[in-house]
Amino acid sequence: MQSCYLGIDVGSVSTNVVVITAAGEVLSSLYIRTHGQPIQAVKEGLRRVKATLPGDVSIAGAGTTGSGRYLAGAIIGADIVKNEITAHAVAARLEVPEVQTILEIGGQDSKIIILRQGVVIDFAMNTVCAAGTGSFLDQQAARLGIPIENFGELALKARHPVRIAGRCTVFAESDMIHKQQMGHNIEDIIGGLCEALVRNYLNNVAKGKEILAPIVFQGGVAANAGIRAAFSKALGQEIIVPRHFAVMGALGAALLARDHVNNNRETKFKGFEVAEEEFRAHSFTCQGCSNLCEIVNIEEEGSIVARWGSRCGKWDTLGE
């Protein structure tokens, strides 16, 4: 049997699944929409990835990351649960060992990670405003009647990108409509939007950060050629987009799982069969003190398999 490692990244917009070999090569990867149902997304991801794997593959370790990492970890029996900063940094170092700056833009958030000599020394995240994220680009592409896949290529055709206010989604959209009404062509409007979103990112998420090359751009928005070109123009640097840019969080989780279980640990992964099990999430408020913590329970076939959410750890039984 071939020992491989599983990584799952559960976010608000997408759920990504990756299986790697012991050497770190990606054997299978999957990007699907979460659709507000993370449990169903994880189960669907497991089913679809399993169908792509050779029969001689055995999962020797599993890791989870993303905003739904604890939930995913409870479902699959993860060996390691890590935050997305760590997971993205580990994955970026695999493809660009000398990386010093990671620009990451996903569906509903964005982040910057600063590394020096392979170690994360600083980071910042933007989770308050959707301006500059994938969901906003999807929305604008739909409003303009343009397939999101063509959005970036149209931006590259802009000869005179218009100036668009990019600090807020509401202002950006109204500004785009105004520019259309004035008669500017679609290419210049889209090019201006890409530059505005990059300007917003650099002035907010990356404010005060020393951006040094090599610069790696990852997350779903890295597929957008217009955003890539706008970053390169604004920073005056080459922007490196790794092969697996859309699933770097899951790749990092798989790499972390590999390194974790290689210390003679036996995996806790429950197997792909968990995709057919019934899981239910419910919560309650602890009345033990004034914190009033919201405790999350995960039930499998009527039994609680994980519980978390208390600040003091009173209720936490994750992975036990």
mmCIF file of C-alpha atoms in Angstrom:
data_model
loop_
_atom_site.group_PDB
_atom_site.id
_atom_site.type_symbol
_atom_site.label_atom_id
_atom_site.label_comp_id
_atom_site.label_asym_id
_atom_site.label_seq_id
_atom_site.Cartn_x
_atom_site.Cartn_y
_atom_site.Cartn_z
ATOM 1 C CA MET A 1 0.000 0.000 0.000
ATOM 2 C CA GLN A 2 1.073 3.581 -0.725
ATOM 3 C CA SER A 3 1.000 5.784 2.383
ATOM 4 C CA CYS A 4 -0.554 9.169 1.612
ATOM 5 C CA TYR A 5 -1.773 12.166 3.616
ATOM 6 C CA LEU A 6 -5.073 14.039 3.572
ATOM 7 C CA GLY A 7 -5.627 17.774 4.091
ATOM 8 C CA ILE A 8 -8.967 19.592 4.300
ATOM 9 C CA ASP A 9 -9.482 23.364 4.324
ATOM 10 C CA VAL A 10 -13.034 24.401 5.201
ATOM 11 C CA GLY A 11 -13.835 28.050 4.514
ATOM 12 C CA SER A 12 -16.986 30.126 4.298
ATOM 13 C CA VAL A 13 -17.056 29.957 0.492
ATOM 14 C CA SER A 14 -15.057 26.861 -0.474
ATOM 15 C CA THR A 15 -14.023 23.518 0.944
ATOM 16 C CA ASN A 16 -10.760 22.145 -0.437
ATOM 17 C CA VAL A 17 -9.412 18.613 -0.155
ATOM 18 C CA VAL A 18 -5.898 17.452 -1.037
ATOM 19 C CA VAL A 19 -4.168 14.079 -0.903
ATOM 20 C CA ILE A 20 -0.365 14.028 -1.120
ATOM 21 C CA THR A 21 2.274 11.321 -1.297
ATOM 22 C CA ALA A 22 4.966 10.938 1.348
ATOM 23 C CA ALA A 23 7.243 13.013 -0.927
ATOM 24 C CA GLY A 24 4.769 15.908 -0.918
ATOM 25 C CA GLU A 25 3.462 15.454 -4.462
ATOM 26 C CA VAL A 26 -0.221 16.215 -4.924
ATOM 27 C CA LEU A 27 -2.024 13.011 -5.887
ATOM 28 C CA SER A 28 -5.521 14.471 -5.896
ATOM 29 C CA SER A 29 -7.061 17.883 -5.200
ATOM 30 C CA LEU A 30 -10.589 19.197 -5.079
ATOM 31 C CA TYR A 31 -12.169 22.669 -4.806
ATOM 32 C CA ILE A 32 -15.901 22.760 -4.100
ATOM 33 C CA ARG A 33 -18.345 25.343 -2.756
ATOM 34 C CA THR A 34 -19.289 25.105 0.912
ATOM 35 C CA HIS A 35 -22.772 26.590 0.345
ATOM 36 C CA GLY A 36 -23.191 27.234 4.068
ATOM 37 C CA GLN A 37 -23.189 23.497 4.798
ATOM 38 C CA PRO A 38 -19.665 22.574 5.948
ATOM 39 C CA ILE A 39 -20.572 19.065 7.159
ATOM 40 C CA GLN A 40 -22.112 18.162 3.807
ATOM 41 C CA ALA A 41 -19.206 19.798 1.954
ATOM 42 C CA VAL A 42 -16.627 17.741 3.866
ATOM 43 C CA LYS A 43 -18.551 14.522 3.219
ATOM 44 C CA GLU A 44 -18.966 15.334 -0.480
ATOM 45 C CA GLY A 45 -15.279 16.234 -0.726
ATOM 46 C CA LEU A 46 -14.252 12.899 0.781
ATOM 47 C CA ARG A 47 -16.513 10.968 -1.606
ATOM 48 C CA ARG A 48 -15.232 12.750 -4.676
ATOM 49 C CA VAL A 49 -11.552 12.564 -3.744
ATOM 50 C CA LYS A 50 -11.775 8.872 -2.884
ATOM 51 C CA ALA A 51 -13.171 8.182 -6.361
ATOM 52 C CA THR A 52 -10.029 9.684 -7.936
ATOM 53 C CA LEU A 53 -7.485 7.728 -5.871
ATOM 54 C CA PRO A 54 -5.746 4.508 -6.945
ATOM 55 C CA GLY A 55 -6.798 1.390 -5.057
ATOM 56 C CA ASP A 56 -3.412 1.009 -3.347
ATOM 57 C CA VAL A 57 -3.628 4.340 -1.450
ATOM 58 C CA SER A 58 -3.784 4.259 2.334
ATOM 59 C CA ILE A 59 -4.293 7.471 4.339
ATOM 60 C CA ALA A 60 -1.557 7.517 6.982
ATOM 61 C CA GLY A 61 -2.418 10.954 8.384
ATOM 62 C CA ALA A 62 -5.033 13.704 8.112
ATOM 63 C CA GLY A 63 -5.077 17.409 8.946
ATOM 64 C CA THR A 64 -7.634 20.220 8.817
ATOM 65 C CA THR A 65 -7.475 24.005 8.602
ATOM 66 C CA GLY A 66 -9.687 26.982 7.791
ATOM 67 C CA SER A 67 -12.554 28.583 9.685
ATOM 68 C CA GLY A 68 -14.287 25.185 9.914
ATOM 69 C CA ARG A 69 -11.164 23.265 10.941
ATOM 70 C CA TYR A 70 -12.480 22.006 14.289
ATOM 71 C CA LEU A 71 -15.706 20.820 12.716
ATOM 72 C CA ALA A 72 -13.875 19.048 9.881
ATOM 73 C CA GLY A 73 -11.361 17.596 12.334
ATOM 74 C CA ALA A 74 -14.149 16.103 14.450
ATOM 75 C CA ILE A 75 -15.837 14.564 11.422
ATOM 76 C CA ILE A 76 -12.806 12.888 9.849
ATOM 77 C CA GLY A 77 -10.708 12.158 12.927
ATOM 78 C CA ALA A 78 -7.886 14.591 12.175
ATOM 79 C CA ASP A 79 -4.410 13.988 13.539
ATOM 80 C CA ILE A 80 -3.686 17.715 13.557
ATOM 81 C CA VAL A 81 -5.844 20.854 13.428
ATOM 82 C CA LYS A 82 -4.007 24.054 12.495
ATOM 83 C CA ASN A 83 -4.859 27.682 11.729
ATOM 84 C CA GLU A 84 -4.778 28.828 8.118
ATOM 85 C CA ILE A 85 -1.763 31.119 8.609
ATOM 86 C CA THR A 86 0.438 28.140 9.449
ATOM 87 C CA ALA A 87 -1.080 25.942 6.741
ATOM 88 C CA HIS A 88 -0.664 28.534 3.962
ATOM 89 C CA ALA A 89 2.917 29.274 5.005
ATOM 90 C CA VAL A 90 3.907 25.595 5.015
ATOM 91 C CA ALA A 91 2.399 25.067 1.554
ATOM 92 C CA ALA A 92 4.039 28.182 0.105
ATOM 93 C CA ARG A 93 7.460 27.113 1.409
ATOM 94 C CA LEU A 94 7.067 23.761 -0.344
ATOM 95 C CA GLU A 95 6.751 25.431 -3.756
ATOM 96 C CA VAL A 96 8.889 28.540 -3.149
ATOM 97 C CA PRO A 97 11.346 27.745 -0.326
ATOM 98 C CA GLU A 98 12.711 31.325 -0.185
ATOM 99 C CA VAL A 99 9.264 32.977 -0.007
ATOM 100 C CA GLN A 100 9.215 36.153 2.107
ATOM 101 C CA THR A 101 5.704 37.468 1.423
ATOM 102 C CA ILE A 102 2.427 35.602 0.901
ATOM 103 C CA LEU A 103 -0.583 37.436 -0.524
ATOM 104 C CA GLU A 104 -3.699 35.327 -0.011
ATOM 105 C CA ILE A 105 -7.179 36.300 -1.190
ATOM 106 C CA GLY A 106 -10.053 33.886 -0.807
ATOM 107 C CA GLY A 107 -13.804 33.978 -1.185
ATOM 108 C CA GLN A 108 -14.686 36.238 1.726
ATOM 109 C CA ASP A 109 -11.421 37.193 3.416
ATOM 110 C CA SER A 110 -7.860 38.117 2.617
ATOM 111 C CA LYS A 111 -4.584 37.930 4.462
ATOM 112 C CA ILE A 112 -0.888 38.736 4.201
ATOM 113 C CA ILE A 113 1.816 36.557 5.746
ATOM 114 C CA ILE A 114 5.375 37.774 6.255
ATOM 115 C CA LEU A 115 8.174 35.207 6.504
ATOM 116 C CA ARG A 116 11.868 35.668 7.125
ATOM 117 C CA GLN A 117 14.273 32.737 6.833
ATOM 118 C CA GLY A 118 11.318 30.372 6.504
ATOM 119 C CA VAL A 119 9.619 31.504 9.726
ATOM 120 C CA VAL A 120 6.331 33.439 9.976
ATOM 121 C CA ILE A 121 7.101 36.694 11.797
ATOM 122 C CA ASP A 122 3.961 38.713 11.070
ATOM 123 C CA PHE A 123 0.548 38.487 9.457
ATOM 124 C CA ALA A 124 -2.692 40.417 9.059
ATOM 125 C CA MET A 125 -6.205 39.432 8.043
ATOM 126 C CA ASN A 126 -9.209 41.304 6.709
ATOM 127 C CA THR A 127 -12.497 39.609 7.585
ATOM 128 C CA VAL A 128 -14.678 42.704 8.070
ATOM 129 C CA CYS A 129 -15.205 43.980 4.520
ATOM 130 C CA ALA A 130 -15.630 41.845 1.397
ATOM 131 C CA ALA A 131 -14.021 44.449 -0.896
ATOM 132 C CA GLY A 132 -11.249 42.768 -2.858
ATOM 133 C CA THR A 133 -12.352 39.208 -2.172
ATOM 134 C CA GLY A 134 -13.523 36.500 -4.545
ATOM 135 C CA SER A 135 -17.190 36.850 -3.659
ATOM 136 C CA PHE A 136 -17.136 40.545 -4.609
ATOM 137 C CA LEU A 137 -15.471 39.768 -7.943
ATOM 138 C CA ASP A 138 -18.065 37.037 -8.588
ATOM 139 C CA GLN A 139 -20.833 39.526 -7.841
ATOM 140 C CA GLN A 140 -19.453 42.181 -10.193
ATOM 141 C CA ALA A 141 -18.839 39.684 -12.980
ATOM 142 C CA ALA A 142 -22.450 38.492 -12.689
ATOM 143 C CA ARG A 143 -23.750 42.091 -12.687
ATOM 144 C CA LEU A 144 -21.765 42.831 -15.863
ATOM 145 C CA GLY A 145 -22.880 39.579 -17.480
ATOM 146 C CA ILE A 146 -19.289 38.354 -17.805
ATOM 147 C CA PRO A 147 -18.162 34.812 -16.872
ATOM 148 C CA ILE A 148 -15.742 35.153 -13.933
ATOM 149 C CA GLU A 149 -13.270 33.018 -15.915
ATOM 150 C CA ASN A 150 -12.997 35.852 -18.491
ATOM 151 C CA PHE A 151 -12.789 38.683 -15.962
ATOM 152 C CA GLY A 152 -9.005 38.780 -15.656
ATOM 153 C CA GLU A 153 -8.312 38.503 -19.378
ATOM 154 C CA LEU A 154 -10.615 41.457 -20.082
ATOM 155 C CA ALA A 155 -8.769 43.502 -17.454
ATOM 156 C CA LEU A 156 -5.486 42.887 -19.293
ATOM 157 C CA LYS A 157 -7.012 44.477 -22.401
ATOM 158 C CA ALA A 158 -7.632 47.770 -20.590
ATOM 159 C CA ARG A 159 -5.791 50.645 -22.283
ATOM 160 C CA HIS A 160 -6.795 53.361 -19.808
ATOM 161 C CA PRO A 161 -8.058 51.778 -16.531
ATOM 162 C CA VAL A 162 -10.510 54.147 -14.864
ATOM 163 C CA ARG A 163 -10.101 55.261 -11.264
ATOM 164 C CA ILE A 164 -12.576 53.412 -9.023
ATOM 165 C CA ALA A 165 -13.089 53.810 -5.286
ATOM 166 C CA GLY A 166 -12.148 50.393 -3.938
ATOM 167 C CA ARG A 167 -12.299 50.826 -0.159
ATOM 168 C CA CYS A 168 -15.895 49.639 0.095
ATOM 169 C CA THR A 169 -17.958 47.203 -1.998
ATOM 170 C CA VAL A 170 -20.933 49.590 -2.049
ATOM 171 C CA PHE A 171 -18.841 52.566 -3.237
ATOM 172 C CA ALA A 172 -16.927 50.431 -5.751
ATOM 173 C CA GLU A 173 -20.131 49.120 -7.303
ATOM 174 C CA SER A 174 -21.771 52.550 -7.505
ATOM 175 C CA ASP A 175 -18.559 53.973 -8.983
ATOM 176 C CA MET A 176 -18.495 51.233 -11.639
ATOM 177 C CA ILE A 177 -22.115 51.962 -12.577
ATOM 178 C CA HIS A 178 -21.299 55.686 -12.832
ATOM 179 C CA LYS A 179 -18.320 54.976 -15.103
ATOM 180 C CA GLN A 180 -20.502 52.772 -17.334
ATOM 181 C CA GLN A 181 -23.078 55.543 -17.601
ATOM 182 C CA MET A 182 -20.314 57.964 -18.611
ATOM 183 C CA GLY A 183 -19.449 55.684 -21.534
ATOM 184 C CA HIS A 184 -16.194 54.021 -20.457
ATOM 185 C CA ASN A 185 -15.674 50.595 -22.025
ATOM 186 C CA ILE A 186 -15.931 47.382 -20.029
ATOM 187 C CA GLU A 187 -12.207 46.568 -20.297
ATOM 188 C CA ASP A 188 -11.163 49.893 -18.751
ATOM 189 C CA ILE A 189 -13.772 49.561 -15.994
ATOM 190 C CA ILE A 190 -12.683 46.027 -15.106
ATOM 191 C CA GLY A 191 -9.019 47.036 -15.265
ATOM 192 C CA GLY A 192 -9.772 49.936 -12.936
ATOM 193 C CA LEU A 193 -11.636 47.637 -10.543
ATOM 194 C CA CYS A 194 -8.656 45.242 -10.358
ATOM 195 C CA GLU A 195 -6.315 48.140 -9.581
ATOM 196 C CA ALA A 196 -8.755 49.485 -6.967
ATOM 197 C CA LEU A 197 -9.003 46.123 -5.202
ATOM 198 C CA VAL A 198 -5.223 45.759 -5.103
ATOM 199 C CA ARG A 199 -4.920 49.330 -3.802
ATOM 200 C CA ASN A 200 -7.466 48.497 -1.084
ATOM 201 C CA TYR A 201 -5.535 45.367 -0.092
ATOM 202 C CA LEU A 202 -2.187 47.168 0.103
ATOM 203 C CA ASN A 203 -3.615 50.131 2.044
ATOM 204 C CA ASN A 204 -5.523 48.027 4.549
ATOM 205 C CA VAL A 205 -4.478 44.382 4.884
ATOM 206 C CA ALA A 206 -0.813 45.025 4.056
ATOM 207 C CA LYS A 207 -0.543 48.416 5.755
ATOM 208 C CA GLY A 208 2.771 48.808 7.562
ATOM 209 C CA LYS A 209 4.155 45.477 6.267
ATOM 210 C CA GLU A 210 7.523 45.184 4.529
ATOM 211 C CA ILE A 211 6.727 43.368 1.292
ATOM 212 C CA LEU A 212 9.873 41.639 0.057
ATOM 213 C CA ALA A 213 10.417 39.214 -2.827
ATOM 214 C CA PRO A 214 9.871 36.383 -3.506
ATOM 215 C CA ILE A 215 6.155 37.219 -3.371
ATOM 216 C CA VAL A 216 3.696 34.333 -3.619
ATOM 217 C CA PHE A 217 0.050 34.985 -4.499
ATOM 218 C CA GLN A 218 -2.412 32.247 -3.537
ATOM 219 C CA GLY A 219 -6.096 31.670 -2.907
ATOM 220 C CA GLY A 220 -8.873 31.429 -5.484
ATOM 221 C CA VAL A 221 -8.443 35.043 -6.653
ATOM 222 C CA ALA A 222 -4.895 34.240 -7.810
ATOM 223 C CA ALA A 223 -6.556 32.729 -10.890
ATOM 224 C CA ASN A 224 -7.524 36.254 -11.951
ATOM 225 C CA ALA A 225 -4.892 37.532 -14.393
ATOM 226 C CA GLY A 226 -6.087 41.121 -13.918
ATOM 227 C CA ILE A 227 -5.484 41.046 -10.159
ATOM 228 C CA ARG A 228 -2.077 39.412 -10.673
ATOM 229 C CA ALA A 229 -1.056 42.127 -13.144
ATOM 230 C CA ALA A 230 -2.337 44.867 -10.814
ATOM 231 C CA PHE A 231 -0.262 43.505 -7.908
ATOM 232 C CA SER A 232 2.842 43.297 -10.104
ATOM 233 C CA LYS A 233 2.318 46.880 -11.312
ATOM 234 C CA ALA A 234 1.673 48.261 -7.817
ATOM 235 C CA LEU A 235 4.628 46.483 -6.181
ATOM 236 C CA GLY A 236 7.065 46.589 -9.097
ATOM 237 C CA GLN A 237 7.869 42.931 -8.431
ATOM 238 C CA GLU A 238 7.289 39.547 -10.007
ATOM 239 C CA ILE A 239 4.231 37.819 -8.548
ATOM 240 C CA ILE A 240 4.606 34.043 -8.243
ATOM 241 C CA VAL A 241 1.432 31.954 -8.456
ATOM 242 C CA PRO A 242 2.064 28.372 -7.269
ATOM 243 C CA ARG A 243 0.697 25.349 -9.122
ATOM 244 C CA HIS A 244 -1.908 24.550 -6.494
ATOM 245 C CA PHE A 245 -2.791 28.176 -5.631
ATOM 246 C CA ALA A 246 -6.498 27.454 -5.050
ATOM 247 C CA VAL A 247 -5.985 24.678 -2.487
ATOM 248 C CA MET A 248 -2.863 25.816 -0.609
ATOM 249 C CA GLY A 249 -4.554 25.665 2.797
ATOM 250 C CA ALA A 250 -5.516 22.022 2.286
ATOM 251 C CA LEU A 251 -2.046 21.260 0.918
ATOM 252 C CA GLY A 252 -0.477 22.794 4.023
ATOM 253 C CA ALA A 253 -2.792 20.767 6.279
ATOM 254 C CA ALA A 254 -1.746 17.568 4.489
ATOM 255 C CA LEU A 255 1.953 18.439 4.854
ATOM 256 C CA LEU A 256 1.486 19.184 8.565
ATOM 257 C CA ALA A 257 -0.326 15.871 9.023
ATOM 258 C CA ARG A 258 2.519 14.039 7.290
ATOM 259 C CA ASP A 259 5.134 15.582 9.563
ATOM 260 C CA HIS A 260 2.980 14.994 12.655
ATOM 261 C CA VAL A 261 2.309 11.295 12.183
ATOM 262 C CA ASN A 262 5.818 10.538 10.928
ATOM 263 C CA ASN A 263 6.942 10.698 14.555
ATOM 264 C CA ASN A 264 5.734 7.085 14.931
ATOM 265 C CA ARG A 265 2.143 8.124 15.601
ATOM 266 C CA GLU A 266 -0.758 6.040 14.376
ATOM 267 C CA THR A 267 -3.369 8.014 12.473
ATOM 268 C CA LYS A 268 -6.750 8.848 13.985
ATOM 269 C CA PHE A 269 -8.313 9.210 10.531
ATOM 270 C CA LYS A 270 -11.652 7.395 10.533
ATOM 271 C CA GLY A 271 -11.510 6.487 6.859
ATOM 272 C CA PHE A 272 -13.415 7.677 3.805
ATOM 273 C CA GLU A 273 -16.421 5.740 5.108
ATOM 274 C CA VAL A 274 -17.278 8.685 7.393
ATOM 275 C CA ALA A 275 -18.736 10.327 4.275
ATOM 276 C CA GLU A 276 -21.693 7.980 4.708
ATOM 277 C CA GLU A 277 -22.155 8.625 8.440
ATOM 278 C CA GLU A 278 -24.743 11.010 9.877
ATOM 279 C CA PHE A 279 -23.371 14.010 11.775
ATOM 280 C CA ARG A 280 -25.328 16.721 13.553
ATOM 281 C CA ALA A 281 -24.112 20.002 15.023
ATOM 282 C CA HIS A 282 -25.931 21.844 17.793
ATOM 283 C CA SER A 283 -24.950 24.333 20.481
ATOM 284 C CA PHE A 284 -25.846 25.626 23.910
ATOM 285 C CA THR A 285 -24.752 28.510 26.138
ATOM 286 C CA CYS A 286 -22.746 27.609 29.235
ATOM 287 C CA GLN A 287 -24.150 29.339 32.332
ATOM 288 C CA GLY A 288 -21.114 28.533 34.490
ATOM 289 C CA CYS A 289 -19.804 32.117 34.599
ATOM 290 C CA SER A 290 -20.317 35.576 33.113
ATOM 291 C CA ASN A 291 -18.497 34.633 29.866
ATOM 292 C CA LEU A 292 -21.619 32.777 28.653
ATOM 293 C CA CYS A 293 -19.577 30.732 26.157
ATOM 294 C CA GLU A 294 -21.375 29.176 23.200
ATOM 295 C CA ILE A 295 -20.522 25.474 23.217
ATOM 296 C CA VAL A 296 -20.694 23.490 19.982
ATOM 297 C CA ASN A 297 -21.507 19.761 20.035
ATOM 298 C CA ILE A 298 -20.865 17.392 17.136
ATOM 299 C CA GLU A 299 -22.885 14.191 17.233
ATOM 300 C CA GLU A 300 -22.216 11.069 15.178
ATOM 301 C CA GLU A 301 -24.974 8.483 15.175
ATOM 302 C CA GLY A 302 -26.413 10.036 18.352
ATOM 303 C CA SER A 303 -23.117 10.129 20.301
ATOM 304 C CA ILE A 304 -21.078 13.274 20.962
ATOM 305 C CA VAL A 305 -17.705 12.906 19.233
ATOM 306 C CA ALA A 306 -16.423 16.446 19.829
ATOM 307 C CA ARG A 307 -17.278 19.565 21.781
ATOM 308 C CA TRP A 308 -15.576 22.945 21.918
ATOM 309 C CA GLY A 309 -16.113 26.658 22.509
ATOM 310 C CA SER A 310 -15.436 27.197 26.214
ATOM 311 C CA ARG A 311 -12.749 29.736 27.110
ATOM 312 C CA CYS A 312 -11.731 27.760 30.173
ATOM 313 C CA GLY A 313 -11.691 24.384 28.426
ATOM 314 C CA LYS A 314 -14.402 22.972 30.714
ATOM 315 C CA TRP A 315 -16.434 21.496 27.867
ATOM 316 C CA ASP A 316 -13.749 20.829 25.280
ATOM 317 C CA THR A 317 -13.431 17.184 24.225
ATOM 318 C CA LEU A 318 -12.035 17.685 20.705
ATOM 319 C CA GLY A 319 -10.337 14.555 19.465
ATOM 320 C CA GLU A 320 -10.770 12.641 22.680
#
